[in-house]
Short mmCIF file of C-alpha atoms and ligand atoms in Angstrom, two decimals:
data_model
loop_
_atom_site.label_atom_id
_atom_site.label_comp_id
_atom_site.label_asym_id
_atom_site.label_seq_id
_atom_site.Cartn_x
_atom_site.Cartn_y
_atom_site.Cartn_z
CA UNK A 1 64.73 -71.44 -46.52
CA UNK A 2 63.91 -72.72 -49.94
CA UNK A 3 64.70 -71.69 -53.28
CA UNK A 4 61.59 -71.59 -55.34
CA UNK A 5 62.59 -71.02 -58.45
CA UNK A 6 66.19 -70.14 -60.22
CA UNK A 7 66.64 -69.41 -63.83
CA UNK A 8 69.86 -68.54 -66.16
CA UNK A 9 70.17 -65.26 -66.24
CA UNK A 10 68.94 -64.16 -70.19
CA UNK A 11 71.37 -62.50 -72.32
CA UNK A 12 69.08 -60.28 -74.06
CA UNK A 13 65.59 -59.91 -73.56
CA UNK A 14 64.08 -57.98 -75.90
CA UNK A 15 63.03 -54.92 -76.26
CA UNK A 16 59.30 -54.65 -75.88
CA UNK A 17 57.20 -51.27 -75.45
CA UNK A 18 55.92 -52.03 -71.81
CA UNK A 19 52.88 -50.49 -71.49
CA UNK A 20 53.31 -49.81 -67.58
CA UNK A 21 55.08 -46.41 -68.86
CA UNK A 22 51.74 -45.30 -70.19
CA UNK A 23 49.03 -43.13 -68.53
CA UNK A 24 45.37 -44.14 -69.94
CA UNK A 25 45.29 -41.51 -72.95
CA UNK A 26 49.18 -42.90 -73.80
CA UNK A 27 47.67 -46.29 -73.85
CA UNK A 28 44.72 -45.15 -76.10
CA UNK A 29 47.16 -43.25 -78.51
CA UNK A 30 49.59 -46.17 -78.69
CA UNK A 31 46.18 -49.15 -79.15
CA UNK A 32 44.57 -46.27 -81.70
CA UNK A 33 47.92 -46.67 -83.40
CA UNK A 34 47.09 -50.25 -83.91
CA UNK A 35 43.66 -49.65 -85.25
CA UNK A 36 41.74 -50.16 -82.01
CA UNK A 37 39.05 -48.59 -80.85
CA UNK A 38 39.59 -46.01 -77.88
CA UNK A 39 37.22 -48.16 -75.42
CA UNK A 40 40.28 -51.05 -76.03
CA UNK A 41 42.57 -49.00 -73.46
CA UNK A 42 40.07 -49.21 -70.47
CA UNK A 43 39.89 -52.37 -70.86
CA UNK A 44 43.83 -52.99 -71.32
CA UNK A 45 43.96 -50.84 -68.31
CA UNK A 46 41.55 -52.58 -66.05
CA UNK A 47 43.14 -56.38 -66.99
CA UNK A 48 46.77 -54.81 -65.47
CA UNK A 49 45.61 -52.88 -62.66
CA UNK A 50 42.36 -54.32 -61.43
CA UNK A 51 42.32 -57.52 -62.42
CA UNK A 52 46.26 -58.40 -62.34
CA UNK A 53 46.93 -59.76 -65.53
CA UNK A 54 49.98 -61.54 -66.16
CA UNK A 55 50.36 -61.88 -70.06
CA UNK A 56 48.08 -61.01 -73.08
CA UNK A 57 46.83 -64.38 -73.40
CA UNK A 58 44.24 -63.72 -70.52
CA UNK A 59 42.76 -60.48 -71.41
CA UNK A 60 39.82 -62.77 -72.81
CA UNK A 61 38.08 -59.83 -74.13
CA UNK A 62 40.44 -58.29 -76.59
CA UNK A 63 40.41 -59.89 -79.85
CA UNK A 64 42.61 -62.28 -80.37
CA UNK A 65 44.67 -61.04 -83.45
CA UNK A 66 45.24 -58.41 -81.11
CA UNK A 67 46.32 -60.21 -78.32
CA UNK A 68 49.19 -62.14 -80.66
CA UNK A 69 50.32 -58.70 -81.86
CA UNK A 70 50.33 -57.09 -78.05
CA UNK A 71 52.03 -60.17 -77.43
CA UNK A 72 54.84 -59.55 -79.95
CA UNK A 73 55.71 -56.14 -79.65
CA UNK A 74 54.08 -55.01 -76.05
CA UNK A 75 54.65 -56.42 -72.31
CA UNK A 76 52.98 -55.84 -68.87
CA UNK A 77 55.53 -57.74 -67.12
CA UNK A 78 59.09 -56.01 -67.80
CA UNK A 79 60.79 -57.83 -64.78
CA UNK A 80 62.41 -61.24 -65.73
CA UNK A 81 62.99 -63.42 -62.55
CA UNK A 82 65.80 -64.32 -61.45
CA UNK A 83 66.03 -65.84 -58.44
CA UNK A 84 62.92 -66.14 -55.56
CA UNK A 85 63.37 -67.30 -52.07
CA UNK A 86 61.02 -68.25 -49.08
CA UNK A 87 62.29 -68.07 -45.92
CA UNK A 88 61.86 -71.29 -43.65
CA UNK A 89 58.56 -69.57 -41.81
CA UNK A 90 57.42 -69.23 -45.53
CA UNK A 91 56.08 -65.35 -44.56
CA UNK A 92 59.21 -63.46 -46.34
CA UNK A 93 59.48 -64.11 -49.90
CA UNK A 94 62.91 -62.20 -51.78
CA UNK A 95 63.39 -61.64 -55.34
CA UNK A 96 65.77 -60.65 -57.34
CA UNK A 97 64.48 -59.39 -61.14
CA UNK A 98 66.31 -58.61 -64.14
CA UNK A 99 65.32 -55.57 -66.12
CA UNK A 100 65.85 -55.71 -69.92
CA UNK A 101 69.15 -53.73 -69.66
CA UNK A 102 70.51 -56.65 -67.55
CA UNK A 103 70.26 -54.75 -64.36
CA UNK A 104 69.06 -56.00 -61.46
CA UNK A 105 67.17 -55.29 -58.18
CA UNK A 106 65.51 -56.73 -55.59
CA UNK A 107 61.94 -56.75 -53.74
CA UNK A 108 60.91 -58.04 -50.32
CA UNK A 109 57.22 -59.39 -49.65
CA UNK A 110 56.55 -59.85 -45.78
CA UNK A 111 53.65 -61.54 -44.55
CA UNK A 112 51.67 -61.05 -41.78
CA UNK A 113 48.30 -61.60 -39.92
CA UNK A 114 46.56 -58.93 -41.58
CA UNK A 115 48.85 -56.97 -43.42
CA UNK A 116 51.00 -57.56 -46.78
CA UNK A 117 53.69 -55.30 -46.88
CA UNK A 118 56.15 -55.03 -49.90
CA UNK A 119 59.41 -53.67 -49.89
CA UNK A 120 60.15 -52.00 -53.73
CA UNK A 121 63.38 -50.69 -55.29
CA UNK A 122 63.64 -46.87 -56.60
CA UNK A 123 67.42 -47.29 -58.72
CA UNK A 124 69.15 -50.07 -59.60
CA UNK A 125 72.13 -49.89 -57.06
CA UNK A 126 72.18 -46.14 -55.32
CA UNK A 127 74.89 -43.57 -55.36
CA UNK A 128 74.06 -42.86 -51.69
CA UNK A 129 77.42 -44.32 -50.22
CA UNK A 130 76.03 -45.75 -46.76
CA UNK A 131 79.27 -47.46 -45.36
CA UNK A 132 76.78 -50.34 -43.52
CA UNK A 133 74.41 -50.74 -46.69
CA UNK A 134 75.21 -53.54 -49.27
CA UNK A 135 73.86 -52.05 -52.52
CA UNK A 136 75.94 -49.19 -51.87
CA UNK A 137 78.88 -50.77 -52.46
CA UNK A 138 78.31 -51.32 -56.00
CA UNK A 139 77.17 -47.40 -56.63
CA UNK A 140 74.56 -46.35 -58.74
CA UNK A 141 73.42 -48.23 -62.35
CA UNK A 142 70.40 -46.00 -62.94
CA UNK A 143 67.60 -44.61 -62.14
CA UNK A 144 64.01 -47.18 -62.82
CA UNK A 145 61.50 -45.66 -64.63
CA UNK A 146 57.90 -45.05 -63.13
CA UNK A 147 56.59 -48.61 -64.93
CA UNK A 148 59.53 -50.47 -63.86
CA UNK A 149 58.50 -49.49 -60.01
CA UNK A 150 54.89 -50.17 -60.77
CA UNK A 151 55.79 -53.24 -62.07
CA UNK A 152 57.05 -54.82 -58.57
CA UNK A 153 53.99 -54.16 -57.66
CA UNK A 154 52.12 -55.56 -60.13
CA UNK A 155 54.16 -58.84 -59.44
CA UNK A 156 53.34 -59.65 -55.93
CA UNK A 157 49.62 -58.29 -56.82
CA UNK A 158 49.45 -61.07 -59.38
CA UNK A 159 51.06 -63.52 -57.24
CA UNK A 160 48.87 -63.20 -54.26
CA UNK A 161 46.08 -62.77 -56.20
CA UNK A 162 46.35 -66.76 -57.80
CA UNK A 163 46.00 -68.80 -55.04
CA UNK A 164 47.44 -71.43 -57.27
CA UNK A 165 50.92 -70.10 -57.13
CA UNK A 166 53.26 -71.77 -54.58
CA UNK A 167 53.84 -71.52 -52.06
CA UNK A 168 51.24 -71.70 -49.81
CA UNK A 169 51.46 -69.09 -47.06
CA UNK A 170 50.77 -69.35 -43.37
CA UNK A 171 48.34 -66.26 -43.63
CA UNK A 172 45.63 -66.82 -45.95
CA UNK A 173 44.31 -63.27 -45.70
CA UNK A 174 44.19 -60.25 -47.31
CA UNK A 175 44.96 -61.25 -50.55
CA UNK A 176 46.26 -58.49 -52.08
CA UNK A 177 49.50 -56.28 -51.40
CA UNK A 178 48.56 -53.95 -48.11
CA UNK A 179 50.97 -51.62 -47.85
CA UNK A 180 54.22 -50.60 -49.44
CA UNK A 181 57.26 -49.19 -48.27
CA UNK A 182 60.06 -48.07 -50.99
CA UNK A 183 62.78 -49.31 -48.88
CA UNK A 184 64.48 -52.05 -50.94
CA UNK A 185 67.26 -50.58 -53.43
CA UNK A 186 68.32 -46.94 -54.52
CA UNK A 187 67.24 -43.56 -52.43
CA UNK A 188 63.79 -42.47 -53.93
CA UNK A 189 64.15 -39.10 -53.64
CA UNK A 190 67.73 -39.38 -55.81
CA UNK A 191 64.91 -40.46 -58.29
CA UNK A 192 62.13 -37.92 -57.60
CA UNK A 193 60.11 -37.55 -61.03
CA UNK A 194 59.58 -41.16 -61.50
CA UNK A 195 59.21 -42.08 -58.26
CA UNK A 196 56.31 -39.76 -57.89
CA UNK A 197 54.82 -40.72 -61.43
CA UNK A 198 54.67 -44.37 -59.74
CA UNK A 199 53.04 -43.24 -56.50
CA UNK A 200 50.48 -42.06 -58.45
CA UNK A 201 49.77 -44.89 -60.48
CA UNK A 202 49.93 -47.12 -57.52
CA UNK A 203 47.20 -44.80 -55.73
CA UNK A 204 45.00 -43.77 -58.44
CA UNK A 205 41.74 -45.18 -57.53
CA UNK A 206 41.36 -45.47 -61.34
CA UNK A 207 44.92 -47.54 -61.34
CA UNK A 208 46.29 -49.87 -58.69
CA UNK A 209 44.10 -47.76 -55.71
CA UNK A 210 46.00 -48.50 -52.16
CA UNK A 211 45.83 -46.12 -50.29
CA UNK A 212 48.35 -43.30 -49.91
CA UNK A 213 48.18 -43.71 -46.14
CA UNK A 214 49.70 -46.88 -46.94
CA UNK A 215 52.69 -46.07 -48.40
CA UNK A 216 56.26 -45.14 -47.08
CA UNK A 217 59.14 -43.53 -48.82
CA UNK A 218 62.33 -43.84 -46.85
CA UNK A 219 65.51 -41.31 -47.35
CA UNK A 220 69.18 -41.02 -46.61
CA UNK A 221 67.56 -37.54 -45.58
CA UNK A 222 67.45 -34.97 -48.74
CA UNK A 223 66.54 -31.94 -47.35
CA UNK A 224 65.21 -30.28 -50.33
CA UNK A 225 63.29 -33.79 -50.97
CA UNK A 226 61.67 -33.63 -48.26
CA UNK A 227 60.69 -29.80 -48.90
CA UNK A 228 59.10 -30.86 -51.64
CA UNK A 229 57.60 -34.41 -50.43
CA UNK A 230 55.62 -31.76 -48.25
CA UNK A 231 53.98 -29.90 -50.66
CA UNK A 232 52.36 -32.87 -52.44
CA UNK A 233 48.83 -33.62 -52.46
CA UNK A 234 49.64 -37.28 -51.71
CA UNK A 235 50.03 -38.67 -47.90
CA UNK A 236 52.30 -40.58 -48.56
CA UNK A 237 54.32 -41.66 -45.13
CA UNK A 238 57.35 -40.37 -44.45
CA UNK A 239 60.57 -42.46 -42.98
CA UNK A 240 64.49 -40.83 -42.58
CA UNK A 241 67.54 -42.95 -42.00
CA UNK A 242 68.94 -41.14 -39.16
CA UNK A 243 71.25 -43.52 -37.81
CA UNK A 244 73.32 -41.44 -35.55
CA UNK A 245 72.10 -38.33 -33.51
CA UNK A 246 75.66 -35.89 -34.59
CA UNK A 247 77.40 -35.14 -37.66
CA UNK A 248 80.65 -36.86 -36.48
CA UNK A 249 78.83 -39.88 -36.65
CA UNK A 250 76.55 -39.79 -38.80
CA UNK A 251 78.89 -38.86 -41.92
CA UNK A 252 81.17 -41.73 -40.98
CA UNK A 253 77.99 -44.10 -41.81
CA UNK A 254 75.76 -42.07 -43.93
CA UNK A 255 78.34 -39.66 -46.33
CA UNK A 256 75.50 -37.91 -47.90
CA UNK A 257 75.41 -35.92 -44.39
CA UNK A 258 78.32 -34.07 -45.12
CA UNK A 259 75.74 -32.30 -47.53
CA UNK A 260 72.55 -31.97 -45.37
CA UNK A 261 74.03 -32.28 -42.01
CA UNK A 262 71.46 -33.73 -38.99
CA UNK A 263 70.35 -30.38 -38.50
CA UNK A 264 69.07 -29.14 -41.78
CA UNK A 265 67.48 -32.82 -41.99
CA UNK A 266 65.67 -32.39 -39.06
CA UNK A 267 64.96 -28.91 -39.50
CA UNK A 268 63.65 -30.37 -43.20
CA UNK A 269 61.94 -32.44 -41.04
CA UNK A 270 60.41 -29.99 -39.09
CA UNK A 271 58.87 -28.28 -41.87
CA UNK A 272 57.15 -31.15 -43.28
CA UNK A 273 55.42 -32.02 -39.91
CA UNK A 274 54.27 -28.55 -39.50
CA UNK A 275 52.79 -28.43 -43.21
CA UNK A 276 51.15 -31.98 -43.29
CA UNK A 277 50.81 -33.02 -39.14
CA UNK A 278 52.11 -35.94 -40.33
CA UNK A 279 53.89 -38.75 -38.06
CA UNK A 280 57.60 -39.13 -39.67
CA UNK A 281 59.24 -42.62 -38.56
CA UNK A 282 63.38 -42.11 -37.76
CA UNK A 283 65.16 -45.16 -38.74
CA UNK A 284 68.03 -46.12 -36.68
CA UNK A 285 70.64 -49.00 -37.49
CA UNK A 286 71.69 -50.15 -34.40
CA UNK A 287 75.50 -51.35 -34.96
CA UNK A 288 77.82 -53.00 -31.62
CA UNK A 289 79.59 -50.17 -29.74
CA UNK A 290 79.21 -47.86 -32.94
CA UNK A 291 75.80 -46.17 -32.64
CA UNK A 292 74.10 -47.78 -29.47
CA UNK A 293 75.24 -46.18 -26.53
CA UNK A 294 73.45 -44.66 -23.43
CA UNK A 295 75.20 -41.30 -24.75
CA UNK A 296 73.53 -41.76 -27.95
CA UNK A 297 70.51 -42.29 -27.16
CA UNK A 298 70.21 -39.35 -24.38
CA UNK A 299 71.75 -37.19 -27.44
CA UNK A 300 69.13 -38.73 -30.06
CA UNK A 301 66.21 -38.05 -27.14
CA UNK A 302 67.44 -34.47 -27.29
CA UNK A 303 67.61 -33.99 -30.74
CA UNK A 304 63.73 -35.40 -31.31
CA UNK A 305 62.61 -33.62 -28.33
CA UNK A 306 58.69 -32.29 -28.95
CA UNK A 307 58.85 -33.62 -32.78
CA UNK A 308 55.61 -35.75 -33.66
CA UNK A 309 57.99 -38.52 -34.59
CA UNK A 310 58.43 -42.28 -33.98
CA UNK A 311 62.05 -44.17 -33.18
CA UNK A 312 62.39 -47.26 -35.69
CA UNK A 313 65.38 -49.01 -33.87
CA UNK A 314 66.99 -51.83 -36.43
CA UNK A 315 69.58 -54.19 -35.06
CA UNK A 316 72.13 -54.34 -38.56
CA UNK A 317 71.18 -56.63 -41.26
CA UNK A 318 75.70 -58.06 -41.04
CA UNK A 319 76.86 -57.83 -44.40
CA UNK A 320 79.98 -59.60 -45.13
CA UNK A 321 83.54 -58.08 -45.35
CA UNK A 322 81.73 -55.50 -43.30
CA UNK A 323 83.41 -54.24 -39.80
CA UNK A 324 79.52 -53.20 -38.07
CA UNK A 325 78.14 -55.73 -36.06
CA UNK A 326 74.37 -55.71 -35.08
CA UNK A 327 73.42 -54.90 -31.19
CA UNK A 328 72.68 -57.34 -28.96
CA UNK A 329 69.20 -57.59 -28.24
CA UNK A 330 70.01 -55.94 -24.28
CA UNK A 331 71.71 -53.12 -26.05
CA UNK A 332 68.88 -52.82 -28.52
CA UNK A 333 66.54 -52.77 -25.49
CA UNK A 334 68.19 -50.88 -23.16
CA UNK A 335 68.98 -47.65 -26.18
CA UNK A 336 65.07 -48.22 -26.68
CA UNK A 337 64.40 -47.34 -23.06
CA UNK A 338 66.06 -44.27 -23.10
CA UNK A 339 64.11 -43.18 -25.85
CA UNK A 340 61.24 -44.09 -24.29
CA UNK A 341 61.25 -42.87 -20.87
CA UNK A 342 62.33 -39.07 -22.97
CA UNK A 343 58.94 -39.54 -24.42
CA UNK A 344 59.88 -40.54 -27.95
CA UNK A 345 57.63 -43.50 -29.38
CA UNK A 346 60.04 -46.25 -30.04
CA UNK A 347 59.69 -49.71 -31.57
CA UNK A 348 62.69 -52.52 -31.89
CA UNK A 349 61.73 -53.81 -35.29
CA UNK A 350 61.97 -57.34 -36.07
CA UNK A 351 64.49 -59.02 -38.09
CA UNK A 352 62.45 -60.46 -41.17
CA UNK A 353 64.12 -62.71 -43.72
CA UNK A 354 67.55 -62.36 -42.16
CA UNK A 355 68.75 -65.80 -43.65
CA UNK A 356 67.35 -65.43 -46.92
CA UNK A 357 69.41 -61.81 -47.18
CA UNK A 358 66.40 -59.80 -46.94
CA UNK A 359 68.46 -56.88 -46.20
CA UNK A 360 68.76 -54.11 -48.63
CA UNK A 361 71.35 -54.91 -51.53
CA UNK A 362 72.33 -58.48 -49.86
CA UNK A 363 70.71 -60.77 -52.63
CA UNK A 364 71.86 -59.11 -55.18
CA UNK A 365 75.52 -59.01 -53.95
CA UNK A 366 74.99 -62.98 -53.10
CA UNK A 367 73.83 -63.96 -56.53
CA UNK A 368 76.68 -61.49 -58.54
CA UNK A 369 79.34 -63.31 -56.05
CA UNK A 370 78.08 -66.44 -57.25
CA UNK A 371 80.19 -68.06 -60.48
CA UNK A 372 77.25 -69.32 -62.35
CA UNK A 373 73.81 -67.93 -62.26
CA UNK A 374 72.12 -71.02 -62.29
CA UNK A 375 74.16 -72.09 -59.60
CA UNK A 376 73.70 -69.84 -56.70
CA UNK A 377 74.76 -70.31 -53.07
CA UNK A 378 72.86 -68.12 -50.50
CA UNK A 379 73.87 -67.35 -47.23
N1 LIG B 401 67.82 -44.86 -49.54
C1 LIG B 401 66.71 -44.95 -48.66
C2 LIG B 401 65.90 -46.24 -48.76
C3 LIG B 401 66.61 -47.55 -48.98
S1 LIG B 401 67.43 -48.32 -47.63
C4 LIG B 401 67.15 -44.70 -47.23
O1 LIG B 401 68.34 -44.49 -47.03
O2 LIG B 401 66.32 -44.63 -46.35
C5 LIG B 401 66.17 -48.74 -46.45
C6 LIG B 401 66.68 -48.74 -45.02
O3 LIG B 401 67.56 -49.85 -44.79
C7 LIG B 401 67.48 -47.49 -44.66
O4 LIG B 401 67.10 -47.04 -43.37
C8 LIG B 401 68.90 -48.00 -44.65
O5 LIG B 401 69.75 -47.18 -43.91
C9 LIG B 401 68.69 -49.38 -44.08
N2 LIG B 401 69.80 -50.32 -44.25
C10 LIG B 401 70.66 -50.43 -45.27
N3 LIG B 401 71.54 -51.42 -45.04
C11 LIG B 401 71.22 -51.96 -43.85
C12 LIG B 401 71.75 -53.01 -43.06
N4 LIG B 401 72.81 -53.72 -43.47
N5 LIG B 401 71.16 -53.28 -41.88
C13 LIG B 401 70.07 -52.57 -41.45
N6 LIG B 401 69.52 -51.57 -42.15
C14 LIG B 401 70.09 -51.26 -43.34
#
């Protein structure tokens, strides 16, 4: 792997208006309040989410007393760096960003043939409790607004869209971010309002304009979340963490489940297939002797029975101090054929980024660990 870049992390940043909080007619109210014209805030707009600009200084058609002043008291870019890896293929890059409370969180850009996928944070930390999961263990900071989650976005946009950044990729194509999955930090349904304010942006033909299709929200499994994931008019793709088939098992790794229990979650579940006829991934951890049994998976099989569903099988991301192990690969395969020959769809995932702690929470946790920011040890 290499370190790209490292920086001290800042004190104090200050506090700018960033202008990824603002719908268009917010952005003409705030410019208007500046003495600008109201045709200023389309073309604000367009230089952030068509064109990717990364500072003021480019938006070469605004005047330029108005750039200085945008400059001074605005920002499009609210996420300092901290600390961005490439693993050794150089087709997983990791950051880890500072918001201007000091808080941090993480994103995870995978690259592959055809597709860009980037993994985004909801919260900074998560309240959650997942007794595997390594941002869990530090509970939940807060809750990041609906610019804050555009604004990972808006940072891999810009960097694959300047071919000039390093470092250069193995895939040259597409250029631009894909898809999107918010599985990185913090449950997004925990964080439902601002969460959805951000989908929107991010699909808004008039905004960032991916495609809702290409979007996936994954959950701990909030029942009434899900109820009301359903009845939105985006298609945005559904994932669960299921991790275990029974309640037993499942609370010991996912405590949340002492509150919505497998059942209601799948019966949750349920409901949204039969409103949207939408495919809804199950995620599944896979830890050694804990969750990857034959018993398990004939139990899983018969809980999934007839659902339109699909079996995401993950061999554990090992965090340290931590008493799961991941499967061995002939476990992994051998829980993935009983899934399969019940008829359930079922895919061993891929480790990405495993030695640049691409797993949720595990940078973070590395670089806090660390005595000196400027200093950091991963691995
Ligand atoms: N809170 C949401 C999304 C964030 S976590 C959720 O629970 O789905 C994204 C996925 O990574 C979840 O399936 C989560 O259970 C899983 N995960 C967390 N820690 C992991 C680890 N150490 N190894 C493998 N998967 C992990």
């Amino acid at each position: 792997m290499t370190i790209r870049m490292q920086i001290a992390l800042p004190t104090e940043a200050p506090a700018r208006r960033s202008l990824l909080e603002m719908d268009q007619a917010q952005l003409a109210d705030y410019l208007a309040g500046l003495g600008q014209p109201r045709f200023r805030a389309r073309q604000v707009w367009e230089w952030i989410y068509k064109r990717f600009a990364g500072d003021f200084a480019t938006m070469s058609n605004l005047p330029k007393d108005l750039r200085t002043r945008l400059a001074a008291e605005a920002t499009i870019a609210p996420l300092t760096l901290v600390t961005e890896i490439v693993s050794q293929d150089r087709d997983t890059v990791k950051t880890l960003f500072q918001l201007h409370d000091g808080q941090t969180i993480e994103a995870v850009l995978m690259l592959y043939d055809e597709r860009r996928t980037l993994c985004i944070s909801s919260q900074a930390g998560c309240a959650m409790g997942c007794t595997f999961c390594a941002t869990a263990q530090g509970g939940l900071a807060r809750n990041l607004t609906p610019g804050e989650i555009v604004a990972q976005v808006l940072y891999f946009a810009r960097y694959l869209a300047d071919p000039t950044l390093p470092p250069a990729t193995v895939v040259t194509r597409p250029t631009s971010v894909t898809n999107i999955v918010l599985m990185g930090m913090g449950e997004p349904l925990h964080n439902y309002a601002n969460v959805w304010a951000a989908l929107h942006r991010l699909t808004d033909a008039d905004a960032f304009g991916l495609g809702a299709r290409h979007i996936t929200l994954s959950t701990v499994g909030l029942a009434p979340g899900i109820d009301r994931m359903a009845d939105e008019d985006l298609q945005i793709g559904l994932a669960v963490s299921l991790h275990a088939p029974n309640d037993e098992l499942r609370t010991q790794l996912v405590p949340v489940n002492k509150g919505y229990p497998v059942d209601e979650v799948l019966a949750a579940v349920r409901r949204y297939i039969a409103k949207t006829n939408r495919r809804v991934t199950f995620e599944y951890a896979l830890m050694a002797g804990i969750n990857d049994t034959p018993a398990l998976a004939q139990e899983l099989a018969g809980k999934l029975q007839g659902m339109l569903c699909h079996v995401n099988l993950i061999p554990l991301n090992p965090i340290p101090d931590s008493k799961y192990q991941p499967t061995s690969d002939a476990d992994a395969a051998r829980f993935a054929q009983i899934l399969r020959e019940a008829g359930i769809p079922t895919t061993v995932r891929l480790r990405r980024g495993i030695e640049i702690n691409a797993g949720c929470g595990q940078l973070r946790r590395a670089v806090n660990k660390a005595a000196q920011p400027g200093a950091v040890t991963i691995g």
